[in-house]
Every structure is written in C-alpha cells, then in structure tokens.
PDB file of C-alpha atoms in Angstrom:
ATOM      1  CA  MET V   1     132.462 163.100 135.276  1.00 58.00           C
ATOM      2  CA  GLN V   2     135.275 162.459 137.741  1.00 62.00           C
ATOM      3  CA  ASP V   3     133.750 159.098 138.708  1.00 67.00           C
ATOM      4  CA  PHE V   4     133.488 157.962 135.081  1.00 65.00           C
ATOM      5  CA  ILE V   5     137.121 158.822 134.444  1.00 64.00           C
ATOM      6  CA  ARG V   6     138.396 157.327 137.696  1.00 63.00           C
ATOM      7  CA  ILE V   7     136.322 154.123 137.581  1.00 65.00           C
ATOM      8  CA  ASN V   8     135.561 153.354 133.918  1.00 69.00           C
ATOM      9  CA  ALA V   9     138.005 155.207 131.699  1.00 65.00           C
ATOM     10  CA  PHE V  10     141.200 153.855 133.243  1.00 58.00           C
ATOM     11  CA  LYS V  11     139.845 150.301 133.335  1.00 66.00           C
ATOM     12  CA  THR V  12     138.657 150.223 129.701  1.00 67.00           C
ATOM     13  CA  ASP V  13     141.792 152.024 128.552  1.00 70.00           C
ATOM     14  CA  ALA V  14     144.021 149.438 130.258  1.00 65.00           C
ATOM     15  CA  GLN V  15     142.068 146.665 128.514  1.00 68.00           C
ATOM     16  CA  SER V  16     142.428 148.459 125.142  1.00 70.00           C
ATOM     17  CA  PHE V  17     138.639 148.428 124.883  1.00 77.00           C
ATOM     18  CA  SER V  18     138.454 152.183 124.396  1.00 87.00           C
ATOM     19  CA  ARG V  19     140.544 155.331 124.687  1.00 90.00           C
ATOM     20  CA  THR V  20     139.571 158.376 126.705  1.00 90.00           C
ATOM     21  CA  HIS V  21     141.115 161.746 125.857  1.00 92.00           C
ATOM     22  CA  LEU V  22     141.053 164.631 128.331  1.00 91.00           C
ATOM     23  CA  PHE V  23     140.875 168.395 127.893  1.00 93.00           C
ATOM     24  CA  LEU V  24     142.574 170.229 130.747  1.00 91.00           C
ATOM     25  CA  ASP V  25     142.285 173.870 131.725  1.00 90.00           C
ATOM     26  CA  ASN V  26     145.238 176.046 132.767  1.00 88.00           C
ATOM     27  CA  ASP V  27     145.023 174.663 136.325  1.00 89.00           C
ATOM     28  CA  TYR V  28     145.107 171.064 135.019  1.00 90.00           C
ATOM     29  CA  GLN V  29     141.472 170.464 135.913  1.00 89.00           C
ATOM     30  CA  ILE V  30     139.407 168.320 133.561  1.00 90.00           C
ATOM     31  CA  ALA V  31     137.424 170.685 131.338  1.00 93.00           C
ATOM     32  CA  GLY V  32     136.025 167.904 129.152  1.00 93.00           C
ATOM     33  CA  PHE V  33     136.709 164.541 127.597  1.00 93.00           C
ATOM     34  CA  PHE V  34     135.712 162.061 124.932  1.00 95.00           C
ATOM     35  CA  THR V  35     135.986 158.288 124.687  1.00 94.00           C
ATOM     36  CA  LEU V  36     136.460 156.447 121.397  1.00 95.00           C
ATOM     37  CA  MET V  37     136.037 152.788 120.534  1.00 93.00           C
ATOM     38  CA  THR V  38     135.032 150.618 117.612  1.00 93.00           C
ATOM     39  CA  LYS V  39     131.594 149.045 117.680  1.00 93.00           C
ATOM     40  CA  THR V  40     129.489 146.895 115.400  1.00 92.00           C
ATOM     41  CA  PHE V  41     125.802 147.772 115.484  1.00 88.00           C
ATOM     42  CA  GLN V  42     123.203 145.244 114.444  1.00 85.00           C
ATOM     43  CA  ILE V  43     120.167 147.189 113.329  1.00 80.00           C
ATOM     44  CA  ALA V  44     117.017 145.116 113.198  1.00 70.00           C
ATOM     45  CA  VAL V  45     114.567 147.325 111.378  1.00 67.00           C
ATOM     46  CA  HIS V  46     111.396 147.255 113.470  1.00 59.00           C
ATOM     47  CA  ARG V  47     108.149 148.756 112.260  1.00 54.00           C
ATOM     48  CA  ASP V  48     108.649 151.913 114.326  1.00 54.00           C
ATOM     49  CA  GLN V  49     112.171 152.388 112.911  1.00 51.00           C
ATOM     50  CA  ARG V  50     111.319 151.984 109.249  1.00 50.00           C
ATOM     51  CA  LYS V  51     110.734 155.718 108.766  1.00 53.00           C
ATOM     52  CA  ASP V  52     114.287 156.760 109.786  1.00 62.00           C
ATOM     53  CA  PHE V  53     116.106 153.824 108.295  1.00 68.00           C
ATOM     54  CA  ALA V  54     114.005 153.650 105.122  1.00 66.00           C
ATOM     55  CA  SER V  55     114.800 157.293 104.405  1.00 73.00           C
ATOM     56  CA  LEU V  56     118.454 156.322 103.868  1.00 79.00           C
ATOM     57  CA  SER V  57     119.156 155.799 100.198  1.00 83.00           C
ATOM     58  CA  ASN V  58     121.078 152.722  99.088  1.00 84.00           C
ATOM     59  CA  SER V  59     124.042 154.944  98.184  1.00 88.00           C
ATOM     60  CA  ARG V  60     123.983 156.489 101.699  1.00 85.00           C
ATOM     61  CA  ARG V  61     123.881 153.024 103.278  1.00 85.00           C
ATOM     62  CA  LYS V  62     126.809 152.006 101.072  1.00 87.00           C
ATOM     63  CA  SER V  63     128.817 155.123 101.974  1.00 87.00           C
ATOM     64  CA  LEU V  64     128.328 154.316 105.675  1.00 88.00           C
ATOM     65  CA  GLY V  65     129.395 150.711 105.094  1.00 88.00           C
ATOM     66  CA  ILE V  66     126.027 149.247 106.123  1.00 88.00           C
ATOM     67  CA  ARG V  67     125.537 145.725 104.864  1.00 87.00           C
ATOM     68  CA  LYS V  68     122.601 143.355 105.148  1.00 85.00           C
ATOM     69  CA  VAL V  69     123.052 140.015 106.884  1.00 85.00           C
ATOM     70  CA  ASN V  70     119.849 137.941 106.852  1.00 84.00           C
ATOM     71  CA  ASP V  71     117.123 140.274 108.223  1.00 77.00           C
ATOM     72  CA  THR V  72     119.544 142.548 110.053  1.00 82.00           C
ATOM     73  CA  TYR V  73     121.644 145.467 108.880  1.00 85.00           C
ATOM     74  CA  VAL V  74     125.217 145.577 110.205  1.00 89.00           C
ATOM     75  CA  LEU V  75     127.219 148.767 110.692  1.00 90.00           C
ATOM     76  CA  GLN V  76     130.844 148.822 111.826  1.00 93.00           C
ATOM     77  CA  SER V  77     131.821 152.191 113.214  1.00 94.00           C
ATOM     78  CA  TYR V  78     134.095 154.314 115.313  1.00 96.00           C
ATOM     79  CA  LEU V  79     131.839 155.140 118.252  1.00 95.00           C
ATOM     80  CA  ILE V  80     132.141 158.319 120.265  1.00 96.00           C
ATOM     81  CA  ALA V  81     131.114 156.451 123.394  1.00 92.00           C
ATOM     82  CA  GLN V  82     131.345 159.409 125.788  1.00 91.00           C
ATOM     83  CA  LEU V  83     131.595 163.134 125.207  1.00 95.00           C
ATOM     84  CA  ALA V  84     131.303 165.639 128.026  1.00 91.00           C
ATOM     85  CA  ARG V  85     132.072 169.217 128.948  1.00 93.00           C
ATOM     86  CA  ASN V  86     132.686 170.021 132.620  1.00 90.00           C
ATOM     87  CA  PHE V  87     130.622 173.145 133.278  1.00 90.00           C
ATOM     88  CA  SER V  88     131.952 173.478 136.832  1.00 89.00           C
ATOM     89  CA  VAL V  89     135.364 174.440 135.408  1.00 89.00           C
ATOM     90  CA  GLN V  90     135.927 177.886 133.855  1.00 88.00           C
ATOM     91  CA  SER V  91     137.406 177.115 130.448  1.00 88.00           C
ATOM     92  CA  ASP V  92     137.335 178.060 126.771  1.00 90.00           C
ATOM     93  CA  VAL V  93     136.791 174.382 125.911  1.00 92.00           C
ATOM     94  CA  SER V  94     133.422 173.927 124.205  1.00 94.00           C
ATOM     95  CA  GLY V  95     131.417 170.840 123.340  1.00 95.00           C
ATOM     96  CA  LYS V  96     131.991 171.611 119.680  1.00 96.00           C
ATOM     97  CA  MET V  97     135.765 171.737 120.267  1.00 96.00           C
ATOM     98  CA  ILE V  98     135.660 168.356 122.036  1.00 96.00           C
ATOM     99  CA  LEU V  99     133.555 166.805 119.255  1.00 97.00           C
ATOM    100  CA  ASN V 100     135.826 168.218 116.537  1.00 96.00           C
ATOM    101  CA  GLN V 101     138.898 166.747 118.248  1.00 97.00           C
ATOM    102  CA  ALA V 102     137.174 163.353 118.553  1.00 97.00           C
ATOM    103  CA  LEU V 103     136.279 163.455 114.857  1.00 96.00           C
ATOM    104  CA  GLN V 104     139.858 164.422 113.973  1.00 96.00           C
ATOM    105  CA  TYR V 105     141.189 161.364 115.835  1.00 96.00           C
ATOM    106  CA  ILE V 106     138.631 159.172 114.050  1.00 96.00           C
ATOM    107  CA  GLN V 107     139.513 160.694 110.674  1.00 94.00           C
ATOM    108  CA  ASP V 108     143.207 160.023 111.351  1.00 94.00           C
ATOM    109  CA  ALA V 109     142.445 156.374 112.171  1.00 94.00           C
ATOM    110  CA  TYR V 110     140.348 156.073 109.014  1.00 93.00           C
ATOM    111  CA  TYR V 111     143.154 157.413 106.802  1.00 92.00           C
ATOM    112  CA  ARG V 112     145.820 155.269 108.497  1.00 93.00           C
ATOM    113  CA  ILE V 113     143.853 152.015 108.737  1.00 91.00           C
ATOM    114  CA  GLY V 114     140.798 152.183 106.468  1.00 86.00           C
ATOM    115  CA  GLY V 115     138.002 149.648 106.664  1.00 85.00           C
ATOM    116  CA  ILE V 116     135.480 151.369 108.911  1.00 91.00           C
ATOM    117  CA  ARG V 117     133.695 154.105 106.985  1.00 89.00           C
ATOM    118  CA  CYS V 118     131.729 156.009 109.597  1.00 93.00           C
ATOM    119  CA  ALA V 119     131.648 157.601 113.010  1.00 95.00           C
ATOM    120  CA  THR V 120     128.638 157.083 115.241  1.00 94.00           C
ATOM    121  CA  VAL V 121     127.196 158.542 118.377  1.00 95.00           C
ATOM    122  CA  GLU V 122     124.281 157.344 120.478  1.00 92.00           C
ATOM    123  CA  TYR V 123     122.400 160.051 122.315  1.00 94.00           C
ATOM    124  CA  HIS V 124     119.172 160.794 124.146  1.00 92.00           C
ATOM    125  CA  PRO V 125     116.846 162.609 121.720  1.00 90.00           C
ATOM    126  CA  THR V 126     116.697 166.078 123.263  1.00 93.00           C
ATOM    127  CA  SER V 127     116.355 169.021 120.891  1.00 94.00           C
ATOM    128  CA  LYS V 128     119.694 170.442 122.085  1.00 95.00           C
ATOM    129  CA  LEU V 129     121.605 167.211 121.372  1.00 94.00           C
ATOM    130  CA  GLN V 130     119.809 166.627 118.072  1.00 93.00           C
ATOM    131  CA  LYS V 131     120.807 170.128 116.949  1.00 95.00           C
ATOM    132  CA  PHE V 132     124.389 169.695 118.229  1.00 95.00           C
ATOM    133  CA  TYR V 133     124.996 166.448 116.328  1.00 95.00           C
ATOM    134  CA  SER V 134     123.016 167.472 113.258  1.00 94.00           C
ATOM    135  CA  GLU V 135     125.100 170.648 112.887  1.00 95.00           C
ATOM    136  CA  ALA V 136     128.215 168.448 113.041  1.00 95.00           C
ATOM    137  CA  GLY V 137     126.927 166.387 110.097  1.00 93.00           C
ATOM    138  CA  PHE V 138     125.457 163.371 111.882  1.00 93.00           C
ATOM    139  CA  THR V 139     122.334 161.802 110.396  1.00 89.00           C
ATOM    140  CA  CYS V 140     119.822 159.813 112.437  1.00 88.00           C
ATOM    141  CA  ILE V 141     119.840 156.253 111.113  1.00 86.00           C
ATOM    142  CA  SER V 142     118.080 154.348 113.887  1.00 85.00           C
ATOM    143  CA  GLU V 143     116.369 154.559 117.253  1.00 83.00           C
ATOM    144  CA  ASN V 144     116.980 152.024 119.991  1.00 79.00           C
ATOM    145  CA  PRO V 145     113.496 150.608 120.757  1.00 76.00           C
ATOM    146  CA  THR V 146     114.444 149.917 124.388  1.00 81.00           C
ATOM    147  CA  THR V 147     116.249 153.117 125.427  1.00 85.00           C
ATOM    148  CA  LYS V 148     114.789 155.406 122.725  1.00 86.00           C
ATOM    149  CA  ASN V 149     118.326 156.698 122.130  1.00 87.00           C
ATOM    150  CA  ILE V 150     119.155 157.902 118.644  1.00 87.00           C
ATOM    151  CA  LEU V 151     121.981 156.355 116.644  1.00 87.00           C
ATOM    152  CA  GLY V 152     123.581 159.061 114.519  1.00 88.00           C
ATOM    153  CA  ALA V 153     126.142 158.373 111.817  1.00 88.00           C
ATOM    154  CA  LEU V 154     128.642 160.469 109.903  1.00 86.00           C
ATOM    155  CA  THR V 155     130.445 159.270 106.750  1.00 85.00           C
ATOM    156  CA  LEU V 156     134.237 159.624 106.901  1.00 81.00           C
ATOM    157  CA  MET V 157     134.963 159.491 103.190  1.00 61.00           C
TER     158      MET V 157
END
C-alpha cells in the first residue's frame, strides 16, 4: 500500500490522470485509500461474455450510458481504480466506509458536471469481493477475457 501511494499515486495525481484520497487514523497513519479516474471501456462481447452482458436489458444499458459503436459497446465511467484498507493499522475505517466515500465523490462530480452516468470497478472474482460490490449495488456487466477480472457498474442517476 505504501509503495503504491509513494510511487504511483503522487505521479498520477500530479499528471491529473487520477486522484487518490487517503483515510488517516488518529496517529496520521494511512488506514485506507481510494483512487478515482474517468475511463472509457470498450466491451467487445465475446461468446463467453454473452451471458453476463446479454442479461442487461436495453433500459439498463441506457441508464449506464452504454452505446454501441460498430461491433463494440462503449461505456464511459468514473472508475474506482484502487480501493484498499490497511489491516496493519488499528482503525475504525472499514472497506465499506472507503467505498461509500468514493461513491460520494463520484456522485458529487456527476451532479456538478453530468455526462458520465455510472461508476465502475474492476475486481478479481473472489466470493468476498463479489459480495462486497454486489451489496453496494454494483452489477457485473462484463468479464475481461485476459485477466478474468469482473467489470461491475453502478448507475448514478
């Protein structure tokens, strides 16, 4: 966690590529963090992805802002690029608290700027993470055929 913040977070923040927000404990140690950015996903619907993506109704695709360009679906989103809780620090900060704060920042941007209609998160498909994001309202819309990571989306409207 410390390496990511020291090496990547400051660099991408300085380039305005993303913003990393820290949660500190009473001793000013990093208890957790999240990184936000905008990202456009191009979702080529492969045979093995049809089940997840096909289960999305046209109205759900519209509410997420997914549009079709040739044979590819395009989704512009606010991406929660990193989200972590530092378990080596004694703190009341929970993963749910970190996620809720990230979603609040995204919601604020949506209301102030408009345009992008959804928040996304890409995660490794463990049962714990699937439950965590599902309980927060994220829906699986695609699986990366290379990494097998899940792309989850949440409508902001």
